[in-house]
Short mmCIF file of C-alpha atoms and ligand atoms in Angstrom, two decimals:
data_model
loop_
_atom_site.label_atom_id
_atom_site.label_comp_id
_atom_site.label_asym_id
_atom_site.label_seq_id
_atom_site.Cartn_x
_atom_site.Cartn_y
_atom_site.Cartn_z
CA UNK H 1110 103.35 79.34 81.83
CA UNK H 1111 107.10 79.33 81.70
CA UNK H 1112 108.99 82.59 81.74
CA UNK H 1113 112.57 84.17 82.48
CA UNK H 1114 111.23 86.66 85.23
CA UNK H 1115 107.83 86.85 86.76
CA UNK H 1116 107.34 90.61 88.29
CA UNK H 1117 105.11 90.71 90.92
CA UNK H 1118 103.19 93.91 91.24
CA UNK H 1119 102.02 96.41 88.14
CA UNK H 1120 102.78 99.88 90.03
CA UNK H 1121 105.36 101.96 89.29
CA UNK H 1122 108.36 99.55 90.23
CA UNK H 1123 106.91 96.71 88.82
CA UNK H 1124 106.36 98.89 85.61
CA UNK H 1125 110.15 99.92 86.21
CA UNK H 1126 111.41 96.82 86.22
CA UNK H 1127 109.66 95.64 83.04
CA UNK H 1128 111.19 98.66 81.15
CA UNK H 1129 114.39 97.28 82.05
CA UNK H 1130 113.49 94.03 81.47
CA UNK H 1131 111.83 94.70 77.86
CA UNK H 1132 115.30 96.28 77.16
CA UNK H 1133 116.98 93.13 78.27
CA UNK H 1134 115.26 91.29 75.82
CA UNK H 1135 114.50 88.56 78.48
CA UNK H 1136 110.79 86.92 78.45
CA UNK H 1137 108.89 88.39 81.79
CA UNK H 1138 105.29 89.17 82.74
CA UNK H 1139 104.14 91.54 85.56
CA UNK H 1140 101.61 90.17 87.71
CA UNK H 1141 99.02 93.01 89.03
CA UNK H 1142 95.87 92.14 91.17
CA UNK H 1143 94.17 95.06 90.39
CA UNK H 1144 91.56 95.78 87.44
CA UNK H 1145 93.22 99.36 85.91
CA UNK H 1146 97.14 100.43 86.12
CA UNK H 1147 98.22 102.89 88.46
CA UNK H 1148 98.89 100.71 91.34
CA UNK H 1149 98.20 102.25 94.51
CA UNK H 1150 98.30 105.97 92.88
CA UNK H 1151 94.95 104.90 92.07
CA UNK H 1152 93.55 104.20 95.45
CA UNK H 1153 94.67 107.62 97.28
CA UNK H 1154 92.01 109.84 98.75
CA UNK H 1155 91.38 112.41 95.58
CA UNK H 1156 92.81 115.64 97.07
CA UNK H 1157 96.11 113.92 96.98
CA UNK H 1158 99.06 115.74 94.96
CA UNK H 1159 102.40 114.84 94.14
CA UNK H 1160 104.93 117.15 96.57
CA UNK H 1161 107.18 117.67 93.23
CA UNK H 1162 106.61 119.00 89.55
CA UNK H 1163 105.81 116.24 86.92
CA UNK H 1164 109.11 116.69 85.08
CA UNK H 1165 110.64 115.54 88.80
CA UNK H 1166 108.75 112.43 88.82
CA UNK H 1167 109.41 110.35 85.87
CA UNK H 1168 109.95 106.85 85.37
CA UNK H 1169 113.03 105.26 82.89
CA UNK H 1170 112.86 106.49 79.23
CA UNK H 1171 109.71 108.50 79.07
CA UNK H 1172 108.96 111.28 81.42
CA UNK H 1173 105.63 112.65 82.91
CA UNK H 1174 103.35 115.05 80.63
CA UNK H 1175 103.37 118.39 82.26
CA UNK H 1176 100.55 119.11 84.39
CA UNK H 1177 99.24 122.81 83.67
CA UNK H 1178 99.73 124.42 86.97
CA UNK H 1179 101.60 123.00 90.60
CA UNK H 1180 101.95 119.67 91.31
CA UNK H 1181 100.06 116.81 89.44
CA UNK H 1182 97.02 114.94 91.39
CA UNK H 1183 97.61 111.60 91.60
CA UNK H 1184 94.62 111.10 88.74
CA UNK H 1185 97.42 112.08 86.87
CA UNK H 1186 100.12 109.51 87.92
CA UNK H 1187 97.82 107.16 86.85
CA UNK H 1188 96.96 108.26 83.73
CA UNK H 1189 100.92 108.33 83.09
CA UNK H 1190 101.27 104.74 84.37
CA UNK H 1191 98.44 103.34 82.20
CA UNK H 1192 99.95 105.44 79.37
CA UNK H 1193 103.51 104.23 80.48
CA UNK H 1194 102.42 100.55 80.19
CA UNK H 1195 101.02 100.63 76.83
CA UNK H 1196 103.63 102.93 75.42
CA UNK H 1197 106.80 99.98 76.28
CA UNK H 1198 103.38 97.37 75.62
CA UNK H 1199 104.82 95.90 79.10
CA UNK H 1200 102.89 92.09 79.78
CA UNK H 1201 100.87 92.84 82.33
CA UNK H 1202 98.62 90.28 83.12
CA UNK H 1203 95.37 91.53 85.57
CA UNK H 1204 93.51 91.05 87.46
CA UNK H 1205 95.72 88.27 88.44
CA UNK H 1206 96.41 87.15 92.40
CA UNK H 1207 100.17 86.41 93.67
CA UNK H 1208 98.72 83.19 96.25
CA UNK H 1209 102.32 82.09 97.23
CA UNK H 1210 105.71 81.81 95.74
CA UNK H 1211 107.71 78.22 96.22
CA UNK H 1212 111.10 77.27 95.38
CA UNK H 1213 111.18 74.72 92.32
CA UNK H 1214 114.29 72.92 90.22
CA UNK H 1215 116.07 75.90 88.10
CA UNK H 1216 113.79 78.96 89.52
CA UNK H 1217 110.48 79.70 91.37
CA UNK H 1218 106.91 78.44 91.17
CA UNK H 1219 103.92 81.36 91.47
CA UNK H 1220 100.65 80.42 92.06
CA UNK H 1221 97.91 82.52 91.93
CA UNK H 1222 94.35 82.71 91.47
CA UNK H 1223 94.87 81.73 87.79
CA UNK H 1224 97.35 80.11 85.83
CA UNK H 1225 100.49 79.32 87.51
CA UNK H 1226 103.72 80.38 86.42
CA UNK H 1227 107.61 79.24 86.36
CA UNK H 1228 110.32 81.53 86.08
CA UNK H 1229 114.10 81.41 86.59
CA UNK H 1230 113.97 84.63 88.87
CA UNK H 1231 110.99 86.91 90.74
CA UNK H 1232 110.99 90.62 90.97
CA UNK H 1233 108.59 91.06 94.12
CA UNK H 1234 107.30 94.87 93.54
CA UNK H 1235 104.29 94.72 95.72
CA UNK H 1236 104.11 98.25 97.72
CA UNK H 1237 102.92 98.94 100.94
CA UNK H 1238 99.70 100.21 100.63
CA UNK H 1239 97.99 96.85 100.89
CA UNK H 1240 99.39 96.43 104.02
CA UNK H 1241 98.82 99.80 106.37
CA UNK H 1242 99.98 99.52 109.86
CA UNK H 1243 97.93 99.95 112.82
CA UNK H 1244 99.91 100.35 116.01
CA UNK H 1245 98.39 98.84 118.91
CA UNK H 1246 97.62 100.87 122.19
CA UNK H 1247 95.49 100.08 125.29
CA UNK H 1248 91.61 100.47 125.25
CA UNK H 1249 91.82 100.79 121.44
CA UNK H 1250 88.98 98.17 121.34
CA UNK H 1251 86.79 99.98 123.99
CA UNK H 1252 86.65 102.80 121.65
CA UNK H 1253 82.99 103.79 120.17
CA UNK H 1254 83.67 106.51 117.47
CA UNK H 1255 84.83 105.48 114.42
CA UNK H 1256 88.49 104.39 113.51
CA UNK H 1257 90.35 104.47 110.12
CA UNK H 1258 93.29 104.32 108.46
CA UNK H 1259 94.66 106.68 106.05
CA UNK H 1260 94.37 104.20 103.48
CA UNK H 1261 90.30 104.09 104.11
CA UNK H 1262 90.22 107.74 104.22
CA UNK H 1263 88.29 109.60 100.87
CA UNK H 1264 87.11 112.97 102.00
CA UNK H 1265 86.37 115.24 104.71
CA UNK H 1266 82.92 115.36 104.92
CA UNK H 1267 82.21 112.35 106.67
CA UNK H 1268 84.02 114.64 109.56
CA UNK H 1269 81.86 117.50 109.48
CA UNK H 1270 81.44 118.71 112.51
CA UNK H 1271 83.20 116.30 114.77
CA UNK H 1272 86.52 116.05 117.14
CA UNK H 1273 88.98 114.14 115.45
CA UNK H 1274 92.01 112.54 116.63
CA UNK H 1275 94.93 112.47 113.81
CA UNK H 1276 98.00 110.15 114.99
CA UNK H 1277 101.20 109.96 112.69
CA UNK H 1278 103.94 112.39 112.01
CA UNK H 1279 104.48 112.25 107.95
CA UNK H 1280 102.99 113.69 105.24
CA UNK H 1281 99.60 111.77 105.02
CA UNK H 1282 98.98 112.86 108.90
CA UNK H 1283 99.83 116.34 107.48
CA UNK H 1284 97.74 116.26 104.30
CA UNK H 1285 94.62 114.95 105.85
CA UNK H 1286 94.68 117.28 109.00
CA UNK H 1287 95.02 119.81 106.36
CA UNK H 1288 91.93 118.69 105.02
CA UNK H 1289 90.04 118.31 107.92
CA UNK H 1290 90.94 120.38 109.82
CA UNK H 1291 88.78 122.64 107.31
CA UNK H 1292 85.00 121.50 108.49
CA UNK H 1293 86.31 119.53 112.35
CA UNK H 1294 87.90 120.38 114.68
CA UNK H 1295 91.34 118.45 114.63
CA UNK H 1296 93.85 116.84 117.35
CA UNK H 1297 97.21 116.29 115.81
CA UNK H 1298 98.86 113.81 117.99
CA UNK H 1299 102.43 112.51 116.86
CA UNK H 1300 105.29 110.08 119.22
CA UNK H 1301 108.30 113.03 117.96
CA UNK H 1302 107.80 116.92 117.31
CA UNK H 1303 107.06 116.92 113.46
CA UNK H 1304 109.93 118.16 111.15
CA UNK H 1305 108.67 120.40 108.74
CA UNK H 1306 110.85 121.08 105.49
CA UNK H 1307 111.19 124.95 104.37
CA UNK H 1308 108.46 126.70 102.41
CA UNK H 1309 110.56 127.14 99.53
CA UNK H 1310 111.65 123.65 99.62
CA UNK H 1311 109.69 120.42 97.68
CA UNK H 1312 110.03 117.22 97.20
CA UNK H 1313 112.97 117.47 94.73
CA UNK H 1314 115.04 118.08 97.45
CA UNK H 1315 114.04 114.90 99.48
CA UNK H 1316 115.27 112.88 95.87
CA UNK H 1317 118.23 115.17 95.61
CA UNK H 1318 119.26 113.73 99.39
CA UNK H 1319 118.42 110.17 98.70
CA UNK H 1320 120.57 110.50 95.37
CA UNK H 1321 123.69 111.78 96.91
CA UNK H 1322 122.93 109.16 99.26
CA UNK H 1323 122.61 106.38 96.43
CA UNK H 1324 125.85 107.96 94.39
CA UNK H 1325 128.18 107.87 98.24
CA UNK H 1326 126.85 104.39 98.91
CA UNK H 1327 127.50 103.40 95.15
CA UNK H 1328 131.01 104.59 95.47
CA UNK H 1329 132.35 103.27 99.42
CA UNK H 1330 131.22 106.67 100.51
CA UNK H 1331 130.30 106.58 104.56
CA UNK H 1332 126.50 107.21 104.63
CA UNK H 1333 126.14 110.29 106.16
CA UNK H 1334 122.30 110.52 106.13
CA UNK H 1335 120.73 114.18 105.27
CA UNK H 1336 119.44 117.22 106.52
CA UNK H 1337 116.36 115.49 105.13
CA UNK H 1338 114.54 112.35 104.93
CA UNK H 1339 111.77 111.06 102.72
CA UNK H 1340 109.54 111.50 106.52
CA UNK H 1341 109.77 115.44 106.23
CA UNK H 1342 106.70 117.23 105.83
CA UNK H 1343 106.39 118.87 102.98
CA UNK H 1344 105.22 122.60 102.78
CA UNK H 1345 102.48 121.69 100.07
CA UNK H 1346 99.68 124.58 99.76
CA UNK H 1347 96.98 123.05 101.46
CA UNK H 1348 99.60 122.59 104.49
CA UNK H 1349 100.61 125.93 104.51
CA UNK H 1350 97.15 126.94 104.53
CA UNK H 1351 96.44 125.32 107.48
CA UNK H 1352 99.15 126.15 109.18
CA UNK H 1353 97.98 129.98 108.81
CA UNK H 1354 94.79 128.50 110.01
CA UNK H 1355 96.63 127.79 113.60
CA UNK H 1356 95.98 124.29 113.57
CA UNK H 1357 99.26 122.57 112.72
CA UNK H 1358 100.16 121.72 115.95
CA UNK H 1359 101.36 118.36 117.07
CA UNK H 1360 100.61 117.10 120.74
CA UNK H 1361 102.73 114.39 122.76
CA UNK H 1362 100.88 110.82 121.52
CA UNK H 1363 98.87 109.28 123.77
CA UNK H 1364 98.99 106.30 126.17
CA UNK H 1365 95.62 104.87 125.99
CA UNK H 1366 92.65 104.54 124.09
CA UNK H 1367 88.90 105.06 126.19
CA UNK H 1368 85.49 104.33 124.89
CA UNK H 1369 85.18 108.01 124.06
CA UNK H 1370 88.63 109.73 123.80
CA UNK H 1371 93.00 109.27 124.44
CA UNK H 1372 94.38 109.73 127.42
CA UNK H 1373 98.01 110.95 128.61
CA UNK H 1374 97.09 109.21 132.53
CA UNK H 1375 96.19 112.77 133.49
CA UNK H 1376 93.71 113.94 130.97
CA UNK H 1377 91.12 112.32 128.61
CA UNK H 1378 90.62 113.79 125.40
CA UNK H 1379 87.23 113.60 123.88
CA UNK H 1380 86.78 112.27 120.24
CA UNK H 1381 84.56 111.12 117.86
CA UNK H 1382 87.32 109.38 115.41
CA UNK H 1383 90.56 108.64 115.11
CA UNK H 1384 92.31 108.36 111.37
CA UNK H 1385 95.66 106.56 112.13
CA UNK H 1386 97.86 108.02 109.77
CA UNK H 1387 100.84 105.54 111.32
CA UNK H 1388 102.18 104.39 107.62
CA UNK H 1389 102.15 100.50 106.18
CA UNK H 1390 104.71 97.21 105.50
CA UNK H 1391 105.60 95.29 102.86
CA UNK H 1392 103.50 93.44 101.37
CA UNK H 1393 105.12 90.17 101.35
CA UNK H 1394 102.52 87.51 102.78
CA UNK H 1395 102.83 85.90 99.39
CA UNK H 1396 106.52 85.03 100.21
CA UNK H 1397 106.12 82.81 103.47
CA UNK H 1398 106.37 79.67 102.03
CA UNK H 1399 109.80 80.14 100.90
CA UNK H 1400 110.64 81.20 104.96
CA UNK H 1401 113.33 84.00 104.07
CA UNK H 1402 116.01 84.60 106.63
CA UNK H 1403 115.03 87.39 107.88
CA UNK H 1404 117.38 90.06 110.39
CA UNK H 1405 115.05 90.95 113.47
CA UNK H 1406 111.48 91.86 111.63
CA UNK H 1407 113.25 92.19 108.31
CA UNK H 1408 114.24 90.15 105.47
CA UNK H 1409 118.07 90.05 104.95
CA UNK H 1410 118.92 91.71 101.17
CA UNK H 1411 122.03 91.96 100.03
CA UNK H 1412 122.06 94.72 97.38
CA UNK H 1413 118.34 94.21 96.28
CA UNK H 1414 118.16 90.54 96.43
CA UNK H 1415 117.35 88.26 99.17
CA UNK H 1416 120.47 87.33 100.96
CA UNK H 1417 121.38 83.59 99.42
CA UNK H 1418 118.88 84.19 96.74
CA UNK H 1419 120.45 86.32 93.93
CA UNK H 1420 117.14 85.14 91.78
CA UNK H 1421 114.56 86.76 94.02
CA UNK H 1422 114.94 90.67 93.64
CA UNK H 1423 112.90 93.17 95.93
CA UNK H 1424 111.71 96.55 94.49
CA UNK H 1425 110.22 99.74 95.98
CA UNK H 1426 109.86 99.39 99.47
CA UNK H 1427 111.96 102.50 99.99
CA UNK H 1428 115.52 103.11 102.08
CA UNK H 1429 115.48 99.17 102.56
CA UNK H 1430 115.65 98.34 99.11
CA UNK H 1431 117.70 101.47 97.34
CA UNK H 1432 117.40 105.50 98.42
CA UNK H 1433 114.44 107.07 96.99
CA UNK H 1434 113.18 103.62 95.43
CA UNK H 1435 109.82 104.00 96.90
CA UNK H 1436 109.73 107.39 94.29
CA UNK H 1437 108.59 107.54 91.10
CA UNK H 1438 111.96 109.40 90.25
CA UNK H 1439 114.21 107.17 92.37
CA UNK H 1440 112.52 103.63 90.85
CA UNK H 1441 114.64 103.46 87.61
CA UNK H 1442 117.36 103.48 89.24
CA UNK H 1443 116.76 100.28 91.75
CA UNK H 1444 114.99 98.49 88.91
CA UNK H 1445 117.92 99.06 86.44
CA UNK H 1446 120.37 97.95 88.83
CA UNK H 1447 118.31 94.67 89.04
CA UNK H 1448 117.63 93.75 85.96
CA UNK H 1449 121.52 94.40 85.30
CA UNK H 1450 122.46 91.87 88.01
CA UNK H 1451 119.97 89.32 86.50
CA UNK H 1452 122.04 89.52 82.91
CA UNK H 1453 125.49 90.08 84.29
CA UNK H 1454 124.97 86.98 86.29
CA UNK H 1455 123.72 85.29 82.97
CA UNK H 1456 121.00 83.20 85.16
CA UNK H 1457 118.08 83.93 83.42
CA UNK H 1458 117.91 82.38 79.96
CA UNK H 1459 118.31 84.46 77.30
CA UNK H 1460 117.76 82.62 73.99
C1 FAD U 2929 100.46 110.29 100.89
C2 FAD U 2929 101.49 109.83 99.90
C3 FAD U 2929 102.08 110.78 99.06
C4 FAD U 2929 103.06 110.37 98.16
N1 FAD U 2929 103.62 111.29 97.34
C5 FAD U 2929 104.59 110.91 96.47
C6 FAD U 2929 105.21 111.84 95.57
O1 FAD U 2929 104.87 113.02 95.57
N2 FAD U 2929 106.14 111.39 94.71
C7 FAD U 2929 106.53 110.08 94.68
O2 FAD U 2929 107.38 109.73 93.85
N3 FAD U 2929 105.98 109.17 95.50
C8 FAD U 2929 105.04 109.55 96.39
N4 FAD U 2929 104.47 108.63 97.24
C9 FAD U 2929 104.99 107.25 97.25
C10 FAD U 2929 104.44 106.41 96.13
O3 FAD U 2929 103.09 106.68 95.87
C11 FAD U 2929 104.57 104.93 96.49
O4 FAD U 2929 105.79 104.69 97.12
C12 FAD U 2929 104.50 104.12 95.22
O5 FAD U 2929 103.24 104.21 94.63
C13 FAD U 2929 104.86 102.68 95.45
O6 FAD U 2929 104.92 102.08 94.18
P1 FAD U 2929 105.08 100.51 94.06
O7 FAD U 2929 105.04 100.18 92.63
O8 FAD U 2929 106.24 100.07 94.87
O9 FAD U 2929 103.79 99.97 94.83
P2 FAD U 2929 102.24 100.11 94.43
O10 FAD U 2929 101.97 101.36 93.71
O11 FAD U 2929 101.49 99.83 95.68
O12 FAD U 2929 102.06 98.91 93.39
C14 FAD U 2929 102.10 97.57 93.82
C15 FAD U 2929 101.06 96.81 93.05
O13 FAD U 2929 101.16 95.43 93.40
C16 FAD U 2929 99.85 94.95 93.69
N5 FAD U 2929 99.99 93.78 94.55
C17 FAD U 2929 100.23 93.74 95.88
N6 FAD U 2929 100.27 92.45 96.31
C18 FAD U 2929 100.03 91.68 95.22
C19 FAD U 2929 99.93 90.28 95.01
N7 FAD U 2929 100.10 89.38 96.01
N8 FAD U 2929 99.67 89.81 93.75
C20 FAD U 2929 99.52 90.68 92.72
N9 FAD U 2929 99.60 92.02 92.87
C21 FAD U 2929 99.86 92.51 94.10
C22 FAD U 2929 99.18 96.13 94.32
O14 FAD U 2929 97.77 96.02 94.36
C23 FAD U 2929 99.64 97.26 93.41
O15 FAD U 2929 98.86 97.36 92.25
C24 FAD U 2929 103.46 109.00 98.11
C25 FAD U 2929 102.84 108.06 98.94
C26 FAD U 2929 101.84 108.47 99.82
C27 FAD U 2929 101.18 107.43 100.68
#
């Protein structure tokens, strides 16, 4: 199948991107390898709620439907997605596997585990979540309780009871301590003191810091960073609650692993299981053929294209590819900015 643009990934950049790219008039599909929208909304562990109102997480042209009272669940973010989708009647072809990408005359080659497809430019939108990162630490092997990451994590109850060891500093280390904290008895063990953002503050702040960010990058501005950063913990109810509980408190991380607990070299900590809450990479194995040039562990962009490769656009991924572009809020804006260099460069065929 030939097209202009081949999107690869059907969350919310990928969906993003095709609103642009609708608008654009150009010919595009979104490739998505899983069986319902959402994208990885749809995978989170069912307590899960946004840290902002709906009306502060909406993607280009049509916002979020109010949820009744706090912040949505993300059941909710997926019914807006699948909603989204059908609403701008966006291509999206699924189940369909992105295999590997290759470079062909005029454009790109994707193979997958269907058809294959040609298209003058990719928009790789693939998230993270696919790819959660373990870190790696000594004796980690020797270890008989059970290990997880927050990606494999549902609900407490498999806990009940037990010692748990929670490693990771952010907000899913915070949200599922929370949680467990409520029928085990938790460790919280993080490599820096946790910042935690003011009660009064939500995530609307984090977006208003990444878009001052976006607007003093846009215009030659010196990045000057924030007071916060999309790592802050947010004070969501469930956090608070535990931290009246007395057990928000984060420990030095460990420096080895034993068959029953962590260890600093002094003392051994006894667990039954650790849920490594230590965050996740792109998910970019599809790329390798086309060996990208990459700076240290990551790939060189320039703007949000690969550097010498103004036809193969990256979306999502966060501070790398645009501030706040890993939000549902701060999406539009990376994907519009795309799409517009696509046109303005006139490479994609238009007629
Ligand atoms: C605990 C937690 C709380 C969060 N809270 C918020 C919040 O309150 N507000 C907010 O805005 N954001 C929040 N986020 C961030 C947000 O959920 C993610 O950044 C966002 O879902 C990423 O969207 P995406 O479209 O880039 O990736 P995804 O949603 O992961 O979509 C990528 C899609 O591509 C598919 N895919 C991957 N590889 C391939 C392939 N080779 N071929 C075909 N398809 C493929 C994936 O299966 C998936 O369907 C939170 C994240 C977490 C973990």
């Amino acid at each position: 199948m030939n097209v202009d643009v081949v999107v690869i990934g059907g969350g919310q950049a990928g969906l993003a991107a095709g609103y642009y790219l609708r608008r654009a008039g150009l010919d595009f599909v979104v490739l998505d390898d899983q069986t319902h929208p959402g994208g990885s909304w749809q995978n989170y562990w069912p307590s899960l709620h946004l840290f902002s109102p709906a009306e502060h997480s909406r993607l280009p042209g049509w916002p979020m439907p109010p949820w009744h009272s706090g912040f949505p669940p993300a059941s909710h973010v997926v019914d807006y997605l699948r909603a989204y989708e059908k609403k701008y009647e966006l291509p999206v072809h699924r189940p369909v596997r992105v295999q590997s990408v290759h470079r062909v005359e005029g454009g790109y080659r994707v193979d997958t585990d269907g058809a294959v497809y040609v298209a003058a430019a990719v928009i790789n939108a693939t998230g993270t979540w696919s790819r959660p990162f373990w870190p790696s630490y000594p004796g980690m092997r020797e270890f008989r309780g059970k290990q997880l990451h927050a990606t494999d994590y549902d609900t407490p109850d498999m806990f009940a009871g037990k010692r748990v060891g929670i490693v990771g500093g952010g907000n899913s280390a915070a949200q599922i301590l929370a949680e467990v904290s409520t029928v085990a008895e938790t460790l919280w063990f993080t490599s820096r003191e946790p910042r935690f953002l003011p009660d009064d503050v939500d995530g609307r702040v984090l977006f208003d810091v990444a878009s001052d960010r976006a607007r003093a990058l846009a215009s030659g501005d010196a990045d000057t960073g924030g007071v916060a950063g999309l790592g802050d913990i947010v004070m969501v109810p469930p956090v608070k609650e535990a931290r009246n509980r007395g057990v928000l408190h984060a420990r030095p991380m460990f420096t080895a692993i034993t068959a029953d607990g962590v260890t600093d070299g002094d003392t051994i900590d006894k667990l039954d299981a650790i849920v490594w809450c230590t965050g996740f990479r792109p998910a970019l194995r599809h790329l390798q053929p086309l060996h990208l040039h990459a700076e240290g562990s990551v790939i060189a962009l320039d703007d949000n294209h690969v550097r010498d490769e103004p036809n193969l656009l990256f979306l999502g991924y966060g501070d790398w590819t645009g501030p706040a572009s890993a939000t549902l809020i701060g999406v539009g804006r990376t994907a519009r900015a795309a799409v517009n260099t696509l046109v303005r460069r006139g490479k994609v065929d238009q007629s």
